[in-house]
Structures are given as C-alpha cells and as structure tokens.
PDB file of C-alpha atoms in Angstrom:
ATOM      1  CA  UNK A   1       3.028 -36.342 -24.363  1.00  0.00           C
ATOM      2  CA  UNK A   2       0.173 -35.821 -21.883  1.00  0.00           C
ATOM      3  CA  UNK A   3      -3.637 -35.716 -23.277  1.00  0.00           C
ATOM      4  CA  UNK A   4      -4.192 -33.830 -19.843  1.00  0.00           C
ATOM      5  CA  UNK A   5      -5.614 -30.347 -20.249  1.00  0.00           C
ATOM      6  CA  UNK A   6      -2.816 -27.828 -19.483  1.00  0.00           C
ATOM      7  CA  UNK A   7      -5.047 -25.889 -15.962  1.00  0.00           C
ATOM      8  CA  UNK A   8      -3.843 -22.700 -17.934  1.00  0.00           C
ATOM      9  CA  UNK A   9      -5.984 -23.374 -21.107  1.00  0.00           C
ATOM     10  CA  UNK A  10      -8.702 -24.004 -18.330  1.00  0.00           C
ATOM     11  CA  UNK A  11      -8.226 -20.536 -16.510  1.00  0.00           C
ATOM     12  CA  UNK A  12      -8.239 -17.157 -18.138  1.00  0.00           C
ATOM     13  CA  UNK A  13      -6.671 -15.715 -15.054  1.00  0.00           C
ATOM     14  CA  UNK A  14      -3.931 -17.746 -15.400  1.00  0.00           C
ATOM     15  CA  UNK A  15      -3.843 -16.601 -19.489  1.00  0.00           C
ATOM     16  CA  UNK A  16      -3.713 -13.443 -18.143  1.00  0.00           C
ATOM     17  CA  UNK A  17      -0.726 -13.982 -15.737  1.00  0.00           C
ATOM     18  CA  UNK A  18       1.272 -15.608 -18.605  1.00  0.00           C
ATOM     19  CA  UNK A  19       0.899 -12.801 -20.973  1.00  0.00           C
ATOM     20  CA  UNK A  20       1.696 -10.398 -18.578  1.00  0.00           C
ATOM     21  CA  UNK A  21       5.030 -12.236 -18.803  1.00  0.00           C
ATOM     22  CA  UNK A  22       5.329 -12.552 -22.428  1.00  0.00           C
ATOM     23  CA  UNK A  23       4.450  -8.948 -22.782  1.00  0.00           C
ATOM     24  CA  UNK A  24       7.569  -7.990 -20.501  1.00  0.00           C
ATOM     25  CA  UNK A  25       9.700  -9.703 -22.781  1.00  0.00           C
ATOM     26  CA  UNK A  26      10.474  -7.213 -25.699  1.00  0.00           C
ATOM     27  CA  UNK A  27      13.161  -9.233 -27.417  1.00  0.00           C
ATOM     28  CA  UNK A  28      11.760 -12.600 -27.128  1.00  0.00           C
ATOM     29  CA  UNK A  29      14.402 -13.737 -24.656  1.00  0.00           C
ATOM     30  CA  UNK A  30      11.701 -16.392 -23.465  1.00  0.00           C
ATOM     31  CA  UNK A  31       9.886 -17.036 -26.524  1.00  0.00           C
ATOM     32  CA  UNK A  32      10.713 -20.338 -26.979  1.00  0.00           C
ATOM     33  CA  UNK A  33       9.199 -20.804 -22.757  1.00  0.00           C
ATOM     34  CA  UNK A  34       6.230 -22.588 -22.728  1.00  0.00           C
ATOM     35  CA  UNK A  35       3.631 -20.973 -20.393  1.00  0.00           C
ATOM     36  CA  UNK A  36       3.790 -23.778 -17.481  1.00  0.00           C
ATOM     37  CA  UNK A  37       7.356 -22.572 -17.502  1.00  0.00           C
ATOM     38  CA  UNK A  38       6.524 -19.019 -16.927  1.00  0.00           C
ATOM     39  CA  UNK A  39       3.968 -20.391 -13.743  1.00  0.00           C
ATOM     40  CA  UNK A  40       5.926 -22.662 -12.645  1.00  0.00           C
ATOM     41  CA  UNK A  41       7.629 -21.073  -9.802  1.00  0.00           C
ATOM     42  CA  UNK A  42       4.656 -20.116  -8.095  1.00  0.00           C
ATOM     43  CA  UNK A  43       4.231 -23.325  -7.376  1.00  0.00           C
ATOM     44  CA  UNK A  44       5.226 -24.792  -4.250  1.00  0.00           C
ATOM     45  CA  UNK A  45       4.771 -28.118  -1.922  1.00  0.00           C
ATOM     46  CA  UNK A  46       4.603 -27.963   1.848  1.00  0.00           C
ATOM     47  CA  UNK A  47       7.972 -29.190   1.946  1.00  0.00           C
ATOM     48  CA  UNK A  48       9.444 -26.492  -0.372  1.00  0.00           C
ATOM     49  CA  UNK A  49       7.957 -23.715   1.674  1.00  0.00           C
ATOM     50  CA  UNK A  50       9.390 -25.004   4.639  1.00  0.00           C
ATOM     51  CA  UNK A  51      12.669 -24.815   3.142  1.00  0.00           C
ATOM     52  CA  UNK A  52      12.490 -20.863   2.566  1.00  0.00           C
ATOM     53  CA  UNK A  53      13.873 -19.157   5.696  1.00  0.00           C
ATOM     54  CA  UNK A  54      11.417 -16.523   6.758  1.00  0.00           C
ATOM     55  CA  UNK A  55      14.558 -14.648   8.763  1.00  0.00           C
ATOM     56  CA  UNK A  56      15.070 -13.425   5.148  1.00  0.00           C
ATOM     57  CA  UNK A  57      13.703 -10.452   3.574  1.00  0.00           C
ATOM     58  CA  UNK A  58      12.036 -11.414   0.414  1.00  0.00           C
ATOM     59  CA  UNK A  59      13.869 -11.975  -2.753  1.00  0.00           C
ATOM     60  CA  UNK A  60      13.458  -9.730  -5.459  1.00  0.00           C
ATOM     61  CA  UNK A  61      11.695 -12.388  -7.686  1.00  0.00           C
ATOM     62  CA  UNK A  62       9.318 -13.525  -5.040  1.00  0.00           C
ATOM     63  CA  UNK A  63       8.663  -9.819  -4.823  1.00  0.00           C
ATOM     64  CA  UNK A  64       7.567  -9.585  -8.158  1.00  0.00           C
ATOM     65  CA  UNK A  65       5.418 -13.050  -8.573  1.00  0.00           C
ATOM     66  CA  UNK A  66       3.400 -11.074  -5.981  1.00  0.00           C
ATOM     67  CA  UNK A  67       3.171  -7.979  -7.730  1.00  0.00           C
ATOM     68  CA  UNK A  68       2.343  -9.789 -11.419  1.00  0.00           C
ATOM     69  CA  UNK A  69      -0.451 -12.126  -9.746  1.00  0.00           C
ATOM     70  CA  UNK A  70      -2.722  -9.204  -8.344  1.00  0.00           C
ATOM     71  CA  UNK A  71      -1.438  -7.383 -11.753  1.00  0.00           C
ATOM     72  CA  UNK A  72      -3.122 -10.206 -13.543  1.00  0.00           C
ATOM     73  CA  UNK A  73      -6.536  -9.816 -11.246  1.00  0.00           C
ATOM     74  CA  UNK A  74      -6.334  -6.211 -11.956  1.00  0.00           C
ATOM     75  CA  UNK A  75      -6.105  -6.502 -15.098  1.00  0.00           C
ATOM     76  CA  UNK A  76      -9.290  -8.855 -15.344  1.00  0.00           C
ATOM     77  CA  UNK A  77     -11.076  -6.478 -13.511  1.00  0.00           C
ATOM     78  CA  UNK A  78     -10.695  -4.144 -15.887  1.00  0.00           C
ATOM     79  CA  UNK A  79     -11.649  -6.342 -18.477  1.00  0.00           C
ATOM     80  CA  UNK A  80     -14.603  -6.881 -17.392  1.00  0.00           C
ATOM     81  CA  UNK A  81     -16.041  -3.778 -15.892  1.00  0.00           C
ATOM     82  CA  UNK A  82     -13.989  -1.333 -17.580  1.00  0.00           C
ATOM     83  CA  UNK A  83     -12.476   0.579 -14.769  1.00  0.00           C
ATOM     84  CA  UNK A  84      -9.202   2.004 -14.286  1.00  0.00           C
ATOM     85  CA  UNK A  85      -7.465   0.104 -10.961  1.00  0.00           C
ATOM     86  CA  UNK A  86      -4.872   0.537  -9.068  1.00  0.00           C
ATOM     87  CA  UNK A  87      -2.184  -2.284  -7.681  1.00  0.00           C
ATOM     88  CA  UNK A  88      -0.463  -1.213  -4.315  1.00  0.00           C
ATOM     89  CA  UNK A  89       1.749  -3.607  -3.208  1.00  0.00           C
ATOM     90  CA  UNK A  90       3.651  -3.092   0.619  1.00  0.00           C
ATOM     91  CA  UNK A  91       5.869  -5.790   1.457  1.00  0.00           C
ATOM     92  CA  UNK A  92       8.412  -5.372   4.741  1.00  0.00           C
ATOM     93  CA  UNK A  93      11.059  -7.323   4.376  1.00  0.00           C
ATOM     94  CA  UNK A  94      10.167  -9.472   7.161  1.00  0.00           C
ATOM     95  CA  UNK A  95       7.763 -10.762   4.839  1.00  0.00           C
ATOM     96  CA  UNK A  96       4.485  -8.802   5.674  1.00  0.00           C
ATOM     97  CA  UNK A  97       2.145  -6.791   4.381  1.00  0.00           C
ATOM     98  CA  UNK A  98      -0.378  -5.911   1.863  1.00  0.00           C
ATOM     99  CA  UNK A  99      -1.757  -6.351  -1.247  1.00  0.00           C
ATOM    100  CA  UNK A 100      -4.146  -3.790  -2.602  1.00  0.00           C
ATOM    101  CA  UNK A 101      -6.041  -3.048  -5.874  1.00  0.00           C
ATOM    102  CA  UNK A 102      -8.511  -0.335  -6.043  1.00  0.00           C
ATOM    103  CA  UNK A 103     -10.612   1.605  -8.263  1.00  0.00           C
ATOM    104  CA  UNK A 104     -11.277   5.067  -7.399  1.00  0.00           C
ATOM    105  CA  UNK A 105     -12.433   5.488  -3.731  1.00  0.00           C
ATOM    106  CA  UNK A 106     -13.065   1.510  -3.568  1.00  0.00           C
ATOM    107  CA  UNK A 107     -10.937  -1.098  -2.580  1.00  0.00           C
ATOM    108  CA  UNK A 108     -11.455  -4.440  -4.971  1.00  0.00           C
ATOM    109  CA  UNK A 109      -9.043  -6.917  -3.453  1.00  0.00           C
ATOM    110  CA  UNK A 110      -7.326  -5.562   0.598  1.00  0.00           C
ATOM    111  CA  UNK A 111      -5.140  -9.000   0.757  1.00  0.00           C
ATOM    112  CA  UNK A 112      -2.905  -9.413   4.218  1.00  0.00           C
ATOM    113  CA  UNK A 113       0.305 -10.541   3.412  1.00  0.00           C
ATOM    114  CA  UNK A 114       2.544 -12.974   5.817  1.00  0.00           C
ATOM    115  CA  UNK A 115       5.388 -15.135   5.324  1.00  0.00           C
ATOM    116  CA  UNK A 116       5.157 -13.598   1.828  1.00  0.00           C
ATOM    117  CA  UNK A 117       9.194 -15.480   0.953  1.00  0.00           C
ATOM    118  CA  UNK A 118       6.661 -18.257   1.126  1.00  0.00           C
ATOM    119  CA  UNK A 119       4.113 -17.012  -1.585  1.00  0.00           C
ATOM    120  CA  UNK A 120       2.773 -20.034  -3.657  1.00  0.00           C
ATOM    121  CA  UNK A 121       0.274 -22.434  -4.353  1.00  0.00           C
ATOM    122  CA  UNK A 122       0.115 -26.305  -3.755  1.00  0.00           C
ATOM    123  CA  UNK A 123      -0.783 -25.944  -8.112  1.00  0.00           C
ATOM    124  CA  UNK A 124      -1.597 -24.460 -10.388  1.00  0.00           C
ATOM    125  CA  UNK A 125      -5.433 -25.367 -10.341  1.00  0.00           C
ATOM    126  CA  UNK A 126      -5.338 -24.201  -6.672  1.00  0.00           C
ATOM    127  CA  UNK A 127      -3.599 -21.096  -7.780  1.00  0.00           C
ATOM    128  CA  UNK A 128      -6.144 -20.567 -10.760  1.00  0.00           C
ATOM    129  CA  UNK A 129      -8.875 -20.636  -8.342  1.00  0.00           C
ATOM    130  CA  UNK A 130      -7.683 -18.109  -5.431  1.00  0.00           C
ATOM    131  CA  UNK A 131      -6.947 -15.678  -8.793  1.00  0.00           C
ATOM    132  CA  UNK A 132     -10.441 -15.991  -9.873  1.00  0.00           C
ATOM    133  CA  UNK A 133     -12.401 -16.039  -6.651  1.00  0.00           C
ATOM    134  CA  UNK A 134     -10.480 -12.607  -5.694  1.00  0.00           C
ATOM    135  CA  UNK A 135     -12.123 -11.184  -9.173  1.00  0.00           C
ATOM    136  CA  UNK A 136     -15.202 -12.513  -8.864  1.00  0.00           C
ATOM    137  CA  UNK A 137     -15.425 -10.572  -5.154  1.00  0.00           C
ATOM    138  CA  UNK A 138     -14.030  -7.874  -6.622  1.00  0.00           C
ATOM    139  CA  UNK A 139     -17.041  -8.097  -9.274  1.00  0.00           C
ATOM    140  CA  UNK A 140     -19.276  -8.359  -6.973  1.00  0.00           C
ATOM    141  CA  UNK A 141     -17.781  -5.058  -5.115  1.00  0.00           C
ATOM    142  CA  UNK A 142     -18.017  -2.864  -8.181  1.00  0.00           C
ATOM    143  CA  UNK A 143     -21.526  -4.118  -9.203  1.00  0.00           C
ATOM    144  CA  UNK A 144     -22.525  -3.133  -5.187  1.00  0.00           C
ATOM    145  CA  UNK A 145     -21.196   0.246  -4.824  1.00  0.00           C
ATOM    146  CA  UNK A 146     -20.556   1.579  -8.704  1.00  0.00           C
ATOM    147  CA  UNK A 147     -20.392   5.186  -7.092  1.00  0.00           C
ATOM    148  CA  UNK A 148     -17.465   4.629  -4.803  1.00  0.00           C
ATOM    149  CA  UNK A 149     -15.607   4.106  -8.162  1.00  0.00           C
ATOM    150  CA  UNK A 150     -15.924   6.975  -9.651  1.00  0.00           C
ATOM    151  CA  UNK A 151     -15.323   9.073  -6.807  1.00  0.00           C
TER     152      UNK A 151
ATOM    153  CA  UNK B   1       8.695  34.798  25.249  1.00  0.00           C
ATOM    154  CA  UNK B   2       6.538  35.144  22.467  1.00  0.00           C
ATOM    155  CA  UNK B   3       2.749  35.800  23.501  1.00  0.00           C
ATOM    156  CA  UNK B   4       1.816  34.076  20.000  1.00  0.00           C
ATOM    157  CA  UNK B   5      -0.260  31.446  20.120  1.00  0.00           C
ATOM    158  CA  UNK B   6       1.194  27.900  19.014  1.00  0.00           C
ATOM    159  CA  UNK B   7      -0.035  26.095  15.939  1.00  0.00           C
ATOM    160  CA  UNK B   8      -0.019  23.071  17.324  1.00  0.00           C
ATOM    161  CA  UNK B   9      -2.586  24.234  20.632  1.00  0.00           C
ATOM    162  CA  UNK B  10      -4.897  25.420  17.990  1.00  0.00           C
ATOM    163  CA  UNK B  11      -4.869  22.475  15.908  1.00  0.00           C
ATOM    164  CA  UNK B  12      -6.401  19.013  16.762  1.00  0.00           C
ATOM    165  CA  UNK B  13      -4.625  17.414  14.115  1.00  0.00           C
ATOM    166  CA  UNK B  14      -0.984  18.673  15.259  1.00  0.00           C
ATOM    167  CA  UNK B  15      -1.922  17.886  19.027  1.00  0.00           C
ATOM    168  CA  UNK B  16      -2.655  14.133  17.537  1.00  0.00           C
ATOM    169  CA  UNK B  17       0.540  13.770  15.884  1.00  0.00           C
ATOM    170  CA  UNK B  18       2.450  15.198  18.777  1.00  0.00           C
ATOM    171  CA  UNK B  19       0.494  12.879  21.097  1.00  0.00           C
ATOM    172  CA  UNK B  20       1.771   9.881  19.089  1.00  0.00           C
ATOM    173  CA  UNK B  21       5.385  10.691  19.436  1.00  0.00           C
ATOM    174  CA  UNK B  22       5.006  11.502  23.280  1.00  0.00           C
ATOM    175  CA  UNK B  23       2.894   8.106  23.476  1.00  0.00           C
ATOM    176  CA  UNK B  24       6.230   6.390  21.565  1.00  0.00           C
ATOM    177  CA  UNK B  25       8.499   7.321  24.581  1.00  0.00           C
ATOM    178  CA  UNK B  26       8.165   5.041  27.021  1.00  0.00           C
ATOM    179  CA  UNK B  27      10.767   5.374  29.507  1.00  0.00           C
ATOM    180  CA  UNK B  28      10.417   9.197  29.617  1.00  0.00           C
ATOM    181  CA  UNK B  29      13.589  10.207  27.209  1.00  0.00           C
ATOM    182  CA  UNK B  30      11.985  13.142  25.277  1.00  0.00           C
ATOM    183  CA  UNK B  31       9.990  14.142  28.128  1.00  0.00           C
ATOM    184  CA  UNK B  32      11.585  17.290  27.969  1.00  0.00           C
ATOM    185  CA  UNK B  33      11.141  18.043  24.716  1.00  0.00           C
ATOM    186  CA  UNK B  34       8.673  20.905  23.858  1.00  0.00           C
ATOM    187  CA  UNK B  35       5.719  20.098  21.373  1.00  0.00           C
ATOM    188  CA  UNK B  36       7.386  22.413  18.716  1.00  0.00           C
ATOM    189  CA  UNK B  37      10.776  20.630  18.635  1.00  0.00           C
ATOM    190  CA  UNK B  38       8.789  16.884  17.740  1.00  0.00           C
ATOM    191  CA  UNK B  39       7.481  18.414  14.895  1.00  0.00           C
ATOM    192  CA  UNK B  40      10.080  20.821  13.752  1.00  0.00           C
ATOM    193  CA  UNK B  41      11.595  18.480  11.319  1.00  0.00           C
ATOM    194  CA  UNK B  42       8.620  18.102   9.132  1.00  0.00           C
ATOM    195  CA  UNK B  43       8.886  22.045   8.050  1.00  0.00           C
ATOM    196  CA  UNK B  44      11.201  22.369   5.402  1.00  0.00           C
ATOM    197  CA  UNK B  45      11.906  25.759   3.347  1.00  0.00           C
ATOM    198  CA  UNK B  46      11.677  25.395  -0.620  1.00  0.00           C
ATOM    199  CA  UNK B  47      15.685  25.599  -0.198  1.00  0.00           C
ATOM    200  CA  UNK B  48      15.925  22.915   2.322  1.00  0.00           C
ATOM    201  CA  UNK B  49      14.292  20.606  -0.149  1.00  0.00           C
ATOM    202  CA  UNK B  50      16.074  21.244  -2.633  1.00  0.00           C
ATOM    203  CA  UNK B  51      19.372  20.555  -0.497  1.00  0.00           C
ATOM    204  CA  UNK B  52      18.148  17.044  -0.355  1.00  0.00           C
ATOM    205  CA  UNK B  53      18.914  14.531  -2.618  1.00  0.00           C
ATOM    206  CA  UNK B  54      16.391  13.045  -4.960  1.00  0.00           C
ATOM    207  CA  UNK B  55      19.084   9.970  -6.392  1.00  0.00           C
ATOM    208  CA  UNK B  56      19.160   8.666  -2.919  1.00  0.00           C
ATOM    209  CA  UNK B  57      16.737   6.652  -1.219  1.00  0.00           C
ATOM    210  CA  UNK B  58      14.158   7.610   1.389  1.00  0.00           C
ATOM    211  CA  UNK B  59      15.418   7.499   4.727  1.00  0.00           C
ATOM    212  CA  UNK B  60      14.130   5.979   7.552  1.00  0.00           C
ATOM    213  CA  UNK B  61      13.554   8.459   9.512  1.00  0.00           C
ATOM    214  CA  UNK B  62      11.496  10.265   6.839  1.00  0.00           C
ATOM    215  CA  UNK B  63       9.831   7.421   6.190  1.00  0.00           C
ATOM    216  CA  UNK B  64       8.771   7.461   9.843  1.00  0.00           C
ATOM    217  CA  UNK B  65       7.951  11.002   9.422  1.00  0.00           C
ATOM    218  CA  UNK B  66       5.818  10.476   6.701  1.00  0.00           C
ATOM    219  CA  UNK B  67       4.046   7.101   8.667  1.00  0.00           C
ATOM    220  CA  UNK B  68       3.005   9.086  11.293  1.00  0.00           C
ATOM    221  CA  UNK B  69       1.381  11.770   9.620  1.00  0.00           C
ATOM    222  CA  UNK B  70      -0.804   9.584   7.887  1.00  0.00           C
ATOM    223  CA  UNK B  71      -1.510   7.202  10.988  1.00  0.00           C
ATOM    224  CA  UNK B  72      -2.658  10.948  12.884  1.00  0.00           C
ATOM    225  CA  UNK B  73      -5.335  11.413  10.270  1.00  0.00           C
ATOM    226  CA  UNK B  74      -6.302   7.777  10.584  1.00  0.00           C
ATOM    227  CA  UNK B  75      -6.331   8.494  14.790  1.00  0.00           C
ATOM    228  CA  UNK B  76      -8.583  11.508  14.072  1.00  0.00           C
ATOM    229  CA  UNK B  77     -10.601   9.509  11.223  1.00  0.00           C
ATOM    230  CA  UNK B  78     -11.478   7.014  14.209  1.00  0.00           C
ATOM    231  CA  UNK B  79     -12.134   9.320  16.862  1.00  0.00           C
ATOM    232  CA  UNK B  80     -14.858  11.115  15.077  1.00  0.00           C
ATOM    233  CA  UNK B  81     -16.415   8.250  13.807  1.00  0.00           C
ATOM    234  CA  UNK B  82     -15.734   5.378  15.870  1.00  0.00           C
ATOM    235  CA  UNK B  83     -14.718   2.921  12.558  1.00  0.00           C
ATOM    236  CA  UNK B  84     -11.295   1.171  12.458  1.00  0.00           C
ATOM    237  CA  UNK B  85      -9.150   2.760  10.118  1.00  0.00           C
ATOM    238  CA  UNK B  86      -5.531   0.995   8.420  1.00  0.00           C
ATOM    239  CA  UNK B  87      -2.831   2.802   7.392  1.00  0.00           C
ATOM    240  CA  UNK B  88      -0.464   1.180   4.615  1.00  0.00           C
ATOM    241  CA  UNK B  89       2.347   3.064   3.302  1.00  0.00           C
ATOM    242  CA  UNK B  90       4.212   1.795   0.008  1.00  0.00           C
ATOM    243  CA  UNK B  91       7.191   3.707  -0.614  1.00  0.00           C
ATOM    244  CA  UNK B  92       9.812   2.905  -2.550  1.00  0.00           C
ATOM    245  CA  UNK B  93      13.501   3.881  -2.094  1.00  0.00           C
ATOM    246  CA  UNK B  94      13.117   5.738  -5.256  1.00  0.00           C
ATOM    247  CA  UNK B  95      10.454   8.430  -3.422  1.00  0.00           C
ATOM    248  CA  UNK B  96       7.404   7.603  -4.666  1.00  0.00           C
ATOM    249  CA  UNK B  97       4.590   4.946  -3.774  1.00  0.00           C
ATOM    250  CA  UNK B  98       1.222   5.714  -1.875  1.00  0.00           C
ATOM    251  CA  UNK B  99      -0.102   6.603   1.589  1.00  0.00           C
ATOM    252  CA  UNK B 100      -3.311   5.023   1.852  1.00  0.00           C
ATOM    253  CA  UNK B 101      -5.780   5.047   5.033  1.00  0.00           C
ATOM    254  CA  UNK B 102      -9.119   2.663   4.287  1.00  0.00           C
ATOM    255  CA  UNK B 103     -12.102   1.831   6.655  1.00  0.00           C
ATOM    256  CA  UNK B 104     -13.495  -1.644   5.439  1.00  0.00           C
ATOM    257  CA  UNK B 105     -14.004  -1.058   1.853  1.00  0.00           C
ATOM    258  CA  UNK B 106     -13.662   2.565   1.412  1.00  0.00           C
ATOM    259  CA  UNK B 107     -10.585   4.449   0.551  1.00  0.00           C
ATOM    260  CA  UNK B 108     -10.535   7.143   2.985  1.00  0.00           C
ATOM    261  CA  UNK B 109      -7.263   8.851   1.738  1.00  0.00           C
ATOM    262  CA  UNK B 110      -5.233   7.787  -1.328  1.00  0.00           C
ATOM    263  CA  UNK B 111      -2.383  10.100  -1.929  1.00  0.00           C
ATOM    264  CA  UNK B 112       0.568   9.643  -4.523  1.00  0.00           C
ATOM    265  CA  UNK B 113       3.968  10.099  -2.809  1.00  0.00           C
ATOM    266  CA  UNK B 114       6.539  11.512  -5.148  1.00  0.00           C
ATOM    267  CA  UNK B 115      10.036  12.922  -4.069  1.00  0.00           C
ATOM    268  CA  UNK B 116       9.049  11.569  -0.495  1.00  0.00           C
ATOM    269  CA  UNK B 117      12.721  12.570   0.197  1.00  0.00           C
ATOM    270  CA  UNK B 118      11.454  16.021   0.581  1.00  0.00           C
ATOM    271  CA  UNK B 119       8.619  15.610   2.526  1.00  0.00           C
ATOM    272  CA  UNK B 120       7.793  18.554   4.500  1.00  0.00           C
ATOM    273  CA  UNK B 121       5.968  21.827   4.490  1.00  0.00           C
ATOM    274  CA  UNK B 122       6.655  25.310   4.403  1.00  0.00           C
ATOM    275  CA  UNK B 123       4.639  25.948   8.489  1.00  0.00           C
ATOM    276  CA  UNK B 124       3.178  24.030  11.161  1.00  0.00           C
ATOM    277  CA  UNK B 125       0.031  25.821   9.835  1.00  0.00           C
ATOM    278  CA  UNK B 126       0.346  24.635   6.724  1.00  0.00           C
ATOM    279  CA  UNK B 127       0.512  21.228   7.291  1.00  0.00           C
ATOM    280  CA  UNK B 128      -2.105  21.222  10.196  1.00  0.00           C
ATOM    281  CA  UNK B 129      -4.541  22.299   7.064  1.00  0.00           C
ATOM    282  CA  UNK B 130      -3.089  19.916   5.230  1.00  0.00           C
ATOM    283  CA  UNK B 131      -3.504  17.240   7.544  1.00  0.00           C
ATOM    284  CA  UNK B 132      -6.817  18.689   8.529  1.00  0.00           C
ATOM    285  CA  UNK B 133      -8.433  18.517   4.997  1.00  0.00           C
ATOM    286  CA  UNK B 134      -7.236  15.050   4.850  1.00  0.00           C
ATOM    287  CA  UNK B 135      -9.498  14.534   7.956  1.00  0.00           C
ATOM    288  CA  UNK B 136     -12.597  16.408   6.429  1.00  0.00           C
ATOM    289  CA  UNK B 137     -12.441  14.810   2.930  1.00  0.00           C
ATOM    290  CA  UNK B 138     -12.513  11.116   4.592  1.00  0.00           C
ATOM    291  CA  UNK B 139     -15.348  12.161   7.214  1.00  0.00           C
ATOM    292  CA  UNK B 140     -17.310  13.383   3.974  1.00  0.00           C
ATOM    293  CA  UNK B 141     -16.560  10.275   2.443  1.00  0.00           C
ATOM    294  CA  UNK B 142     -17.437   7.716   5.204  1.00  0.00           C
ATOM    295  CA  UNK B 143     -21.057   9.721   5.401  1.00  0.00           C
ATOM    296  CA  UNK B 144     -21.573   9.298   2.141  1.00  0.00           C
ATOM    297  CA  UNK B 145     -21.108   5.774   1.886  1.00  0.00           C
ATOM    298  CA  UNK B 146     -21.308   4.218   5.320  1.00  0.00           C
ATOM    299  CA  UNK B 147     -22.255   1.218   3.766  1.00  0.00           C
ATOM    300  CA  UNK B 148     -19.011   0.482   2.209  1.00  0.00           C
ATOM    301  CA  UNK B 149     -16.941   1.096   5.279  1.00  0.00           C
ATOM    302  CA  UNK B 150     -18.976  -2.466   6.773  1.00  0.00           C
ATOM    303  CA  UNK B 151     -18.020  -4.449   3.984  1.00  0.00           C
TER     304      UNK B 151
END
C-alpha cells in the first residue's frame, strides 16, 4: 500500500471532477470505484496518444471527459464567486473546436480544441494543475469586469 | 415586374449574408442566381415548420443555414468596429445548442438554439431585423465595455 498522497486529496478540482462522476451514478453501479479509477482515463503518455488515430471522429467517451473537466471548472467557479455559468462545448468530429464557459455576457475559460481524440494529461498532477490555473484566470476575469456578468 | 423594393437592397445585414454565399462560389456556378433565391430557404411559414420533423436530426444544410447567419452578424460586428469577432456554433442533432459570436472576452451574441430543425422566419424583413438587432445589441455591448473585448 503506497504512503504517497493520492494528487486527488491534493487538488479540489480534481474532488470536484470525481464527484461529478459519483453524482451521475444513481444506483451505485461504481460505488465500489475508487476515485483514481474514475480519473484514470484522462490520463495518457506520449506513446498512448500517438496510438489514437486522429482520422477518427471522437469517441463518445472522449467526448464526454471533455465536457465533465470544464464541468468541474465551472462548477468551481461557481463555488467561489457565486455565479451562474455556462459550459458550451463544440467539438467537429475531426477533432476540433471549442471549449467555452461563461457567465452572463463574459467569457471565463474560451479553450481551442485540436486533436481533441487525443485529450489527456501526462498525470494527474499535470492535469490538476491546467484545471486550476483555468479557474484561477477565470477568477481573476470575474473579479476584473463583475459588470459583464450580470449583463 | 414588381416596382417593390427588395428587402435585401434595403438591408445591410441581408446584403452581408448574400455576399457570403456569392463569395462561397468560386468557379461562378450560382452566378445566375438572383439575391432572393440564396436566401429564400431561410423563410419558412408557421406550416412549413411544422411539416418538419423535430425527432430527426438537424441537417446539414440547415446547419449551414443557421452558420451563416450568425457569421453575417459577426462580418457586420467587425466592419463597424474593426475588432475580430469568432463565431462557434454547438448544435446538437437533437436541435438545440448555442450560437455564440465573442470579441476577446465579451460575449457579443449568446442565443439558445432550440428546434434548430425549423429555423427560419416568417419574411426577409423579418429576419433582416432580426439579424439587425443582433448587430445593434453587440455594438452597444462592445461600447460599453471595450475593455473586455482586449482581454
């Protein structure tokens, strides 16, 4: 048994990613999952992206990683300023796009997506970190321009 | 021939969108076309809407419909004010999703799509003012916070 600190203890966005999970999971299909398992597939090496054609439109599950990691930033967000937001997610097949979470006229996190069959991170700290530096920017945003929310 | 005057001659907006499809036709094959029959399919009568199908998905052709619209109030947006504008349209087969046009930061239009199957109006003039108060509200909102439009 590892004495390591589990990275997910360590980050509340990625908390927040694994009980958006748990919360989709009405009749405890995945109770017994612990919550690396639920992360787990957003990890990926160099080598494993590689290995994902991008002449394929992106899977379904890929699709919805994406959506439930700017979910989980929204839902910080509104933790901690106590704004409504908005996810908007547009993925092409081809694997482009965006990812978009806004509160009222202003946009919080305006992500480019590419080679989005590829989304992942090299771990989970790495992964933890992206999550938290898009809320703290988004922070930031709100604290900046508080009137372009409530427009 | 009918002495009325066009819509689309007294409209900036309409002229825009027109303009895009002509500037889509590079080797010359609706060349012949007259402004009116471009934009024909986007007027639908309350019975022609109801004629189409809400349990099937959007097709692409509306969805193209619906792309340009949007991207000919972005065109406009620019043109009066000289900032970049992005147009990202998330639609899902089921009909609804979001049109949104933004300008660094700011949100400059951020409609709900529902029943995007049916998208259409009931005139040319109608959706010129449609298209036109689109224009106006994002003009308003880019002088009112110029700032966020740099971010």
């Amino acid at each position: 048994m590892s004495t390591t600190t589990s990275p997910i203890v360590a980050s509340p966005f990625l908390q927040t990613l694994v009980a958006q999970y748990r919360a989709q999971d009405p009749y405890g299909i995945y109770a017994s999952w612990s919550d690396e398992r639920f992360l787990q597939p957003y990890v990926l090496t160099k080598e494993q992206k590689r290995q994902i054609s991008l002449d394929q439109p992106v899977d379904p599950a890929t699709r919805e990683r994406i959506t439930r990691f700017y979910s989980a930033i929204a839902r910080l967000i509104e933790q901690q300023r106590g704004k409504l937001t908005q996810v908007v997610i547009s993925l092409h097949d081809e694997g482009f796009g965006w990812a978009l979470i806004f509160s009222g006229r202003l946009l919080l996190v305006a992500r480019p997506l590419r080679d989005a069959q590829r989304f992942g991170f090299a771990s989970l700290e790495q992964m933890a970190q992206a999550g938290e530096k898009d809320v703290q920017n988004a922070l930031a945003l709100i604290d900046r321009f508080p009137a372009v929310t409530e427009v």
